[in-house]
Coordinates of C-alpha atoms and ligand atoms in Angstrom, one line a residue:
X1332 CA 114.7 152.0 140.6
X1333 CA 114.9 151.4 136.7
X1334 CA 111.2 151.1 135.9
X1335 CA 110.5 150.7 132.3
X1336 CA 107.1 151.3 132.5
X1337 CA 107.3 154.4 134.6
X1338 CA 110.3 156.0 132.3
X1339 CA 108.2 155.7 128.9
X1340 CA 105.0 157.5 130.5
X1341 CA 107.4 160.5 130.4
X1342 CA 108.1 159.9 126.2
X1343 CA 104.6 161.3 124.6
X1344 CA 105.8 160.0 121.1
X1345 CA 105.2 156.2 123.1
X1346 CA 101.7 157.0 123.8
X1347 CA 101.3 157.1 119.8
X1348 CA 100.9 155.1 116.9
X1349 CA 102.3 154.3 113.4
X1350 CA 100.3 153.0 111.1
X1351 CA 97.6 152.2 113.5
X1352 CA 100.0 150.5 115.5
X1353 CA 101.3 151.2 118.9
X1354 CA 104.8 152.7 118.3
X1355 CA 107.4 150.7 118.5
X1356 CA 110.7 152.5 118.7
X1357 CA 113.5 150.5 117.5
X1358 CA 115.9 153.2 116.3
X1359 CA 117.7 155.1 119.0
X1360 CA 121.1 155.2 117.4
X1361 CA 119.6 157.3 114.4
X1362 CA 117.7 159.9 116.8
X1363 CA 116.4 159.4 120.4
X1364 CA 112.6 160.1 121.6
X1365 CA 112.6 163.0 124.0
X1366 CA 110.9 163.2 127.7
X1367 CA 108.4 165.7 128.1
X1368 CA 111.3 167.1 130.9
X1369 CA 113.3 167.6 127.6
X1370 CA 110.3 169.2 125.4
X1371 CA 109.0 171.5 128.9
X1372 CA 112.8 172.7 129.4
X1373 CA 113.0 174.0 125.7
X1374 CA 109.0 175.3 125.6
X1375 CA 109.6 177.0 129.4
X1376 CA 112.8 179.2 127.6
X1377 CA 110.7 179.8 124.6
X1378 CA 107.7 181.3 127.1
X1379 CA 109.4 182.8 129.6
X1380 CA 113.1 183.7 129.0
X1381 CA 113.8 183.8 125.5
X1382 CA 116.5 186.1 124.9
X1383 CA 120.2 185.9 123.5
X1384 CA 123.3 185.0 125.3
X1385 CA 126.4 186.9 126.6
X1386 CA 124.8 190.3 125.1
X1387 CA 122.0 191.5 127.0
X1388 CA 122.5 193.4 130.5
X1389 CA 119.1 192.6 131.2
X1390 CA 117.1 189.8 133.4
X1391 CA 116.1 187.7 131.1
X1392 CA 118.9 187.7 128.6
X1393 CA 121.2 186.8 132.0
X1394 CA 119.0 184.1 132.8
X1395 CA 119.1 182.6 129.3
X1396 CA 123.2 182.8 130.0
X1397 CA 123.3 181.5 132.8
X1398 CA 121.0 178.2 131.8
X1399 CA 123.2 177.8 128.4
X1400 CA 126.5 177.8 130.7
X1401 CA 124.9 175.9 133.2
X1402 CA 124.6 173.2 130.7
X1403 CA 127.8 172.9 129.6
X1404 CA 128.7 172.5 133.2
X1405 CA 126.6 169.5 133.1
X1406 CA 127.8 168.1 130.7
X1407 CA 131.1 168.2 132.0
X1408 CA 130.1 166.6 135.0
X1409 CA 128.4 164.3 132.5
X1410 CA 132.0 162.7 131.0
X1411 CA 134.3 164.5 134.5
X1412 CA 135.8 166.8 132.6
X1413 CA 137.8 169.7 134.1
X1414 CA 134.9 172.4 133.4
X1415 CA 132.9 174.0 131.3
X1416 CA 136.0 175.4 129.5
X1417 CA 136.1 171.9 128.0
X1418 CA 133.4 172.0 126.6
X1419 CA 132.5 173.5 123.0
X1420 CA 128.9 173.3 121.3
X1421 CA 128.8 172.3 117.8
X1422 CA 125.9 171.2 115.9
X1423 CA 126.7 167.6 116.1
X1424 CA 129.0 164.8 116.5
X1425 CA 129.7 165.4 112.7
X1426 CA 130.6 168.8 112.8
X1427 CA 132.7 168.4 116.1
X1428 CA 134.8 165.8 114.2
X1429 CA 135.2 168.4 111.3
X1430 CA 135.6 170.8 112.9
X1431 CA 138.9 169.0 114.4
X1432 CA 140.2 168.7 111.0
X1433 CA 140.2 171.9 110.1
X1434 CA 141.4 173.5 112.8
X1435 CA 143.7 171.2 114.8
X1436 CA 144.3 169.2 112.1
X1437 CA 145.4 172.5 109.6
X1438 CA 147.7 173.6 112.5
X1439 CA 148.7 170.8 113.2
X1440 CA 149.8 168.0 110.2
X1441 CA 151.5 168.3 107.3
X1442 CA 152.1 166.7 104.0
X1443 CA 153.2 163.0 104.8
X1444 CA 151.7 162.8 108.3
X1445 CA 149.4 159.8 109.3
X1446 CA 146.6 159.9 110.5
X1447 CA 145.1 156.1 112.0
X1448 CA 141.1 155.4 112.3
X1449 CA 139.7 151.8 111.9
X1450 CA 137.3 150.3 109.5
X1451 CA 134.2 150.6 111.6
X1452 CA 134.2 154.2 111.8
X1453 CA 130.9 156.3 110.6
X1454 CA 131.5 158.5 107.8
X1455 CA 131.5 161.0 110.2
X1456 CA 135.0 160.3 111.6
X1457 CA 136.2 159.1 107.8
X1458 CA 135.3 161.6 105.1
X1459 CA 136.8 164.8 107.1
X1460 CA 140.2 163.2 107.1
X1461 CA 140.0 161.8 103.5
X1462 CA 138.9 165.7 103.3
X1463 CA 142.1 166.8 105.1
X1464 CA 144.4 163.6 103.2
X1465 CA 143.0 165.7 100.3
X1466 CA 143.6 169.4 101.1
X1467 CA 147.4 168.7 103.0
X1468 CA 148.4 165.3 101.8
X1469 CA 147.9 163.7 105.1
X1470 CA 148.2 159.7 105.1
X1471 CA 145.2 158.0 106.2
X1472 CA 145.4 154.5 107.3
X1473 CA 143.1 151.8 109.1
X1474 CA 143.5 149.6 111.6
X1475 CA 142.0 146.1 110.3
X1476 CA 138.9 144.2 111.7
X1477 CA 138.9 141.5 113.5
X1478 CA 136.0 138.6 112.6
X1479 CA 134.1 141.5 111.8
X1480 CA 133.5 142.5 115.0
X1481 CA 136.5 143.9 117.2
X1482 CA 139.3 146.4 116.7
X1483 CA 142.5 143.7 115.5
X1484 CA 144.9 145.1 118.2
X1485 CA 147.9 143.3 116.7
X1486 CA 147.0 145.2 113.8
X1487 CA 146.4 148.7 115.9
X1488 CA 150.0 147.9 117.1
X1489 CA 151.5 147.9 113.7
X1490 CA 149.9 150.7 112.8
X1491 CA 151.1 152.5 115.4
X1492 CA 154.3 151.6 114.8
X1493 CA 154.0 154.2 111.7
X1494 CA 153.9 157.0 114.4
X1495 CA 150.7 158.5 113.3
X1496 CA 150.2 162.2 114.7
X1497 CA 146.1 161.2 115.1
X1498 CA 144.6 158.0 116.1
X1499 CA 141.0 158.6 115.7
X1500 CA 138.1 155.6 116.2
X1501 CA 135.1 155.2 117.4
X1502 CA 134.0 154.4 121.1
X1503 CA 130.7 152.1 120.3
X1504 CA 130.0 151.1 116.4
X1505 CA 126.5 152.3 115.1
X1506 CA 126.5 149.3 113.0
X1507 CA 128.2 146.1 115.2
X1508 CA 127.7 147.6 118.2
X1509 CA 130.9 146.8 119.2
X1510 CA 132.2 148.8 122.6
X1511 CA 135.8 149.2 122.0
X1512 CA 138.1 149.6 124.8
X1513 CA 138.6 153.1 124.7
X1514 CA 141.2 153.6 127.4
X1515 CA 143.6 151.0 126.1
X1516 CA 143.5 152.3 122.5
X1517 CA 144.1 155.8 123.8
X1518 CA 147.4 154.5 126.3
X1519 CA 148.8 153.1 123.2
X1520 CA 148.0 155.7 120.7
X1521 CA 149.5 157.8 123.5
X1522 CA 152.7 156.1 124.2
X1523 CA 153.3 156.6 120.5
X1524 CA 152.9 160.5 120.5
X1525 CA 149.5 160.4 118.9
X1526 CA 147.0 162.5 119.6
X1527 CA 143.5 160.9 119.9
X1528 CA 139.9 161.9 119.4
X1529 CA 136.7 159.7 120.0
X1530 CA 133.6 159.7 118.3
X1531 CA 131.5 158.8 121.3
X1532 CA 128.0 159.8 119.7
X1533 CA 126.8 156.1 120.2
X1534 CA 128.8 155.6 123.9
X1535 CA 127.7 158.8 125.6
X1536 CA 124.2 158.5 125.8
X1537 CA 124.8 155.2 126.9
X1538 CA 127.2 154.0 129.5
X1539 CA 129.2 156.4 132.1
X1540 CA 132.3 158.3 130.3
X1541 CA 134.8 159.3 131.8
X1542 CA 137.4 161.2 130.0
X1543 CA 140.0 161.9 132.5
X1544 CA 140.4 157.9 133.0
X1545 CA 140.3 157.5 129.1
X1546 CA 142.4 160.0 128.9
X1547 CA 141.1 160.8 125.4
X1548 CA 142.3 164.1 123.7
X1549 CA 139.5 165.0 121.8
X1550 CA 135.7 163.5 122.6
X1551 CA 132.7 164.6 120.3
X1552 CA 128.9 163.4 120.6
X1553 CA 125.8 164.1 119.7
X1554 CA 122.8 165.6 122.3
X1555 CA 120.1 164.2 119.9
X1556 CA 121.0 160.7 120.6
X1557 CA 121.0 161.1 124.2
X1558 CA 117.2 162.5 124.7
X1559 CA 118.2 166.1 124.1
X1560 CA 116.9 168.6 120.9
X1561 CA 118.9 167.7 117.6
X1562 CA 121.2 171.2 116.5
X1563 CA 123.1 170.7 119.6
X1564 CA 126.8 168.6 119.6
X1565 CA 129.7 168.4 122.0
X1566 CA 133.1 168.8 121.3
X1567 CA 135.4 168.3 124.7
X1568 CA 138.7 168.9 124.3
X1569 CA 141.6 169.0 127.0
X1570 CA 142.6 172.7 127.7
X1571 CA 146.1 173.3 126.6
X1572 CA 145.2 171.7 123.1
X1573 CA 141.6 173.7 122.7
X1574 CA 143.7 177.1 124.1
X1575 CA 146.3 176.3 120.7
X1576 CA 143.6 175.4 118.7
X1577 CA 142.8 178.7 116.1
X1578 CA 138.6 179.1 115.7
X1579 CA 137.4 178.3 112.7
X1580 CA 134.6 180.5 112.4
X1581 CA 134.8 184.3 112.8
X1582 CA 131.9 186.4 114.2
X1583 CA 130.7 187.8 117.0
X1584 CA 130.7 186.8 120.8
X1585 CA 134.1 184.5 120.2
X1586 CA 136.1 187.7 120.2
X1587 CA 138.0 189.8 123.3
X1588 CA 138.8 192.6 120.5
X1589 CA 138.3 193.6 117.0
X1590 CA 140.1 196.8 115.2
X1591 CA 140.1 196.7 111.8
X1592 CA 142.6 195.0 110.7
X1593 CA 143.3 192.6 113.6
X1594 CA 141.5 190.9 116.5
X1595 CA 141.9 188.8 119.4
X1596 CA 140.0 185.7 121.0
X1597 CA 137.5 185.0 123.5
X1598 CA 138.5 183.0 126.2
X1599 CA 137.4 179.0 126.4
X1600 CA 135.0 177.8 125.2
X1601 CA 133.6 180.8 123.8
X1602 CA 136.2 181.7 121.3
X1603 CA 134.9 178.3 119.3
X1604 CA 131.0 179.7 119.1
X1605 CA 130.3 182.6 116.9
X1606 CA 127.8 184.2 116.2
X1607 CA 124.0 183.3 117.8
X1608 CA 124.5 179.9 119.3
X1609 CA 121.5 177.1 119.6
X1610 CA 120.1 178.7 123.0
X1611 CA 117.5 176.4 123.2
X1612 CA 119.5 173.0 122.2
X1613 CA 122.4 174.0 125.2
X1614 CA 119.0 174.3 127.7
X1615 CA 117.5 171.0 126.0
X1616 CA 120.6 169.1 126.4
X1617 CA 121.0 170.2 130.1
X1618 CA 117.4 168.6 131.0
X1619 CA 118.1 165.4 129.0
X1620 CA 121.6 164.7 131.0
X1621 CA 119.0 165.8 134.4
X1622 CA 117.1 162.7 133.6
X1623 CA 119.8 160.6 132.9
X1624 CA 121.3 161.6 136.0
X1625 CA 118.3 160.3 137.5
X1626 CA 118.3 157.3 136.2
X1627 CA 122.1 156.8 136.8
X1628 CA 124.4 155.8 133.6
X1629 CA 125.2 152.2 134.9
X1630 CA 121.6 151.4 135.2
X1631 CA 120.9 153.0 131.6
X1632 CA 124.0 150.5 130.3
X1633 CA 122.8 148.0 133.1
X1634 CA 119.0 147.6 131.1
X1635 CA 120.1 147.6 127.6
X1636 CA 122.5 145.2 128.3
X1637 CA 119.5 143.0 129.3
X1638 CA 117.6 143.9 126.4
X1639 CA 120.5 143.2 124.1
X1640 CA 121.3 139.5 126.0
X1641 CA 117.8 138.8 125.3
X1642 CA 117.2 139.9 121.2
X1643 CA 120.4 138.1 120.8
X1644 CA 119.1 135.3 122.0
X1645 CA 115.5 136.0 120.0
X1646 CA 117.1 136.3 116.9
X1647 CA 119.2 132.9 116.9
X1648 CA 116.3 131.2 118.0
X1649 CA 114.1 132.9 114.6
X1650 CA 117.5 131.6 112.7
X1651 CA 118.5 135.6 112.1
X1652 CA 121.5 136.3 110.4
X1653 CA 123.3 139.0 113.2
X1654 CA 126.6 140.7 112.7
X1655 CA 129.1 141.4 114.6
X1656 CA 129.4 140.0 118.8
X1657 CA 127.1 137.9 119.5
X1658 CA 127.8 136.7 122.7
X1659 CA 130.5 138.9 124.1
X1660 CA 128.0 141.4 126.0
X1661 CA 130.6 143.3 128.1
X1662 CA 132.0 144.2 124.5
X1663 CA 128.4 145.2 123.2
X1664 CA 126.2 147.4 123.1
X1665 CA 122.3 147.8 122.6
X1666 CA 122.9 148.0 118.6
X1667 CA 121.8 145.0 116.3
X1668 CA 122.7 144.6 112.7
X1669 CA 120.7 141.6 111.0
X1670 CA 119.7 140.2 107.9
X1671 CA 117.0 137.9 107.1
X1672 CA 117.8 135.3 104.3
X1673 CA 115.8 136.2 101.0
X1674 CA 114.9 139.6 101.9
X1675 CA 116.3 142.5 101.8
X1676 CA 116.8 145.0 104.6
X1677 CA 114.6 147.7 103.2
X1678 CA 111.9 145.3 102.7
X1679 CA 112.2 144.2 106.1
X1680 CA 112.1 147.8 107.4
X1681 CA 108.8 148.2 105.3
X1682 CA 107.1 145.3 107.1
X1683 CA 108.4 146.8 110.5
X1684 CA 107.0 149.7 109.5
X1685 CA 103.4 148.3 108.7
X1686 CA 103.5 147.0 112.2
X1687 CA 104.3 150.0 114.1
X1688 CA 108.0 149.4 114.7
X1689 CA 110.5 151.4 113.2
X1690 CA 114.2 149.9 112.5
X1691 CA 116.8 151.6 110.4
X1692 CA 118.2 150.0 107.2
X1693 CA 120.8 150.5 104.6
X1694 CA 124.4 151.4 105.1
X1695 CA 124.3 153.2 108.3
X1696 CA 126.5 155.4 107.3
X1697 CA 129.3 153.0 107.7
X1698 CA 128.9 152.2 103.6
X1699 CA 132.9 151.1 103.2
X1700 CA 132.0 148.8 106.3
X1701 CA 128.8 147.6 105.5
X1702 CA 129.3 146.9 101.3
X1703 CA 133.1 146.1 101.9
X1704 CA 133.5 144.1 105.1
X1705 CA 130.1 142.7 105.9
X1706 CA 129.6 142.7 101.8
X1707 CA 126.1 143.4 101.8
X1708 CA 124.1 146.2 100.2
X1709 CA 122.5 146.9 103.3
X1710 CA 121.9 145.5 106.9
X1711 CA 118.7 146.1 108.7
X1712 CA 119.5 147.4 112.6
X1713 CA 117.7 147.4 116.0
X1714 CA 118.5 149.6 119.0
X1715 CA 117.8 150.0 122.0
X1716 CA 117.2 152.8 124.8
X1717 CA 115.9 153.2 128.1
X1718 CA 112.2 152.8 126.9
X1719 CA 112.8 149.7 125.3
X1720 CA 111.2 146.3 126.5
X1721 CA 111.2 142.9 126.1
X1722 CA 107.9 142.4 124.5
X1723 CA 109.3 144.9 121.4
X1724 CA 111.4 142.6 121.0
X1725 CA 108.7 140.1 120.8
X1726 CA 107.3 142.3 118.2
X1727 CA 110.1 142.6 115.8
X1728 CA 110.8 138.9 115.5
X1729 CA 107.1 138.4 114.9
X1730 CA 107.6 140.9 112.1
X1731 CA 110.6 138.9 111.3
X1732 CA 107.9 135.8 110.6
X1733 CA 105.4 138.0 108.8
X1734 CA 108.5 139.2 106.4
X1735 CA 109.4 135.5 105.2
X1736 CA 105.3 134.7 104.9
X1737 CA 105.1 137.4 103.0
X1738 CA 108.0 137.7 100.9
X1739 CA 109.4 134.3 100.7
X1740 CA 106.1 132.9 99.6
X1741 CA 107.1 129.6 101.2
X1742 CA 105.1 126.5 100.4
Ligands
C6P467 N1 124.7 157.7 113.4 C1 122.9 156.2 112.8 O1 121.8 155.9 112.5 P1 125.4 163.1 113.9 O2 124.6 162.8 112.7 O3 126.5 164.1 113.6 O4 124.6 163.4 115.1 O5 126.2 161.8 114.3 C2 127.1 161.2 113.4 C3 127.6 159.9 113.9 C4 128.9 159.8 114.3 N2 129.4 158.6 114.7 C5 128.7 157.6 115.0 C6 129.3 156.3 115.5 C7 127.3 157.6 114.6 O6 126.5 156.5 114.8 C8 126.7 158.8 114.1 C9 125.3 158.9 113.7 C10 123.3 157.6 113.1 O7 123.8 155.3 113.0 C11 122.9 158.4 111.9 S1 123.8 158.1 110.5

């Protein structure tokens, strides 16, 4: 069923090289590679339906509707939520989260009002509530680490015990790869009258979500990361809260009625999306969750599970330093942070490079994690996707031995 060799003849950007190399792609949680299903789906709009949405009473232009609706019925299939009502397109993960913060967060907090994320968050789910602390004098606090891997859950308790109005935290760390257990934070957070939104940019494209089990208020992710056009985010919200929730951005199309000094609001989800929406990324997104449907979600988490057991077990053997789990897999996910001794990251990733395989380095994103917790400058990372195979991994710890020749000059 889950044939590796069969799913990368459908990635063109495999059949390439990088600097003469044979392209090793080792950085999915930045960006994933797309299938040509993905590329056809956005160049067949472009060619033979290209209009706008929700304005034209013509064929084409109701075509190009129905596709972009279509997908966000997918992609509420995609996580079970309700409908497509639940679903709102932003941009990205990023602008979903901050887009929370200004709307539901403005209506919704005041001055002295907590707000709880943890200390593995991406800046993404950090710097638009420092934002808000800023603007409304919100409280921010964090929920404490655990070895530097896991969410302290004692300390999650006592936090709560502060009755914060938000708990916010991320499903799957881009840096650890830590999968935290989203429906248990969520029942507590719950129990204590918080509200709670998950940043599930590095879960989604990876295992099954479900939000009506989690029972998650808020969920935002990214469609770049899970083989679909970059531009194009999700932002699910449960009903009632999205139907209180004022727009943030005014324009056209999220409007019933406009006079001139007043107006009213489209119904869900179209009263978040003004103005000319990303036709093409709502069409691209819809073909990539097509081909993960295809593959089936557990078999996606099923693989990179595998993969991640097995670089693990490559990397202790090369005498790697790797954060975070190392040998709780049901708790991680197919993200890697390392660190060679004598070398740092950015090196590392140059060498990758010069071999054809591409791994991220630096902060991640993640710097008050990264410099502050792990305390170093920067980590190097590998992750994986579903055209990921064993003998990359092969690859990277050879360019792991090439590094310390290189750079270590050892006698
Ligand atoms: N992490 C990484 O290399 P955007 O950029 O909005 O699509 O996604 C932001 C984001 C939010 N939360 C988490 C957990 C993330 O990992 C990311 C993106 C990339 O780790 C780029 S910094």
């Amino acid at each position: 069923m889950f044939d590796v060799d069969e799913i990368r003849k459908d990635f063109p950007i495999l059949q390439t090289k990088m600097n003469g190399k044979p392209l090793v792609y080792l950085d999915s949680a930045a960006t994933s590679q797309k299938p040509i299903q993905v590329i056809q789906a956005i160049v067949d709009y472009y060619k033979t339906f290209n209009a706008n949405i929700h304005r034209g009473i013509y064929a084409i232009s109701e075509k190009a509707t129905e596709a972009y609706t279509e997908s966000k019925e997918k992609v509420a299939k995609f996580i079970n939520a309700g409908s497509y009502r639940n679903i709102v397109y932003y941009r990205s993960t990023t602008e979903a989260i901050n887009i929370v913060a200004r709307s539901w967060g403005e209506q919704n907090l005041k001055q002295g009002d907590h707000v709880l994320i943890t200390e593995m968050e991406h800046h993404s789910n950090m710097v638009p509530w420092q934002m808000l602390a800023r603007r409304k004098g919100v409280v921010l606090d964090y929920v404490k680490l655990k070895g530097s891997a896991y969410i302290d859950m004692d300390d999650l308790n006592e936090k709560l015990s502060l009755k914060p109005k938000l708990v916010a935290f991320t499903h799957v760390s881009n840096v650890l790869g830590t999968i935290n257990d989203a429906k248990q934070i969520t029942k507590m957070a719950h129990e204590e009258g918080a509200t709670v939104l998950i940043d599930g940019a590095q879960s989604v494209p990876h295992m099954p979500i479900d939000v009506k089990s989690i029972d998650c208020d808020f969920l935002a992710f990214s469609g770049h990361k899970m083989l679909g056009p970059a531009g194009i985010g999700v932002l699910y919200g449960k009903e009632d809260i999205l139907e209180k929730m004022e727009p943030v951005l005014g324009g056209g199309d999220m409007i019933r009625t406009v006079s001139f000094y007043s107006c009213s609001w489209n119904e869900l989800p179209w009263k978040f999306e003004a103005g000319t929406q990303n036709i093409e990324g709502g069409i691209g997104l819809g073909a990539a969750i097509d081909y993960l449907n295809k593959l089936g979600m557990n078999a996606v988490r099923e693989h990179e599970r595998k993969l991640t057991s097995y670089a693990l077990k490559r990397l202790d053997e090369a005498n790697v330093k790797v954060y975070g789990i190392k040998t709780d897999l049901d708790h991680k996910a197919g993200v890697i942070s390392f660190n060679v001794e004598g070398i740092h990251a950015h090196d590392l990733a140059q060498i990758f490079d010069s071999e054809g395989i591409a791994i991220r380095s630096g902060h991640h994103c993640a710097m008050p994690l990264v410099n502050e917790l792990l305390k170093e400058p920067a980590v190097a990372r590998m992750s994986f996707y579903i055209y990921n195979k064993e003998e990359e991994v092969d690859k990277a710890i050879e360019a792991v031995e090439k590094a310390r020749r290189l750079l270590l000059r050892k006698k």
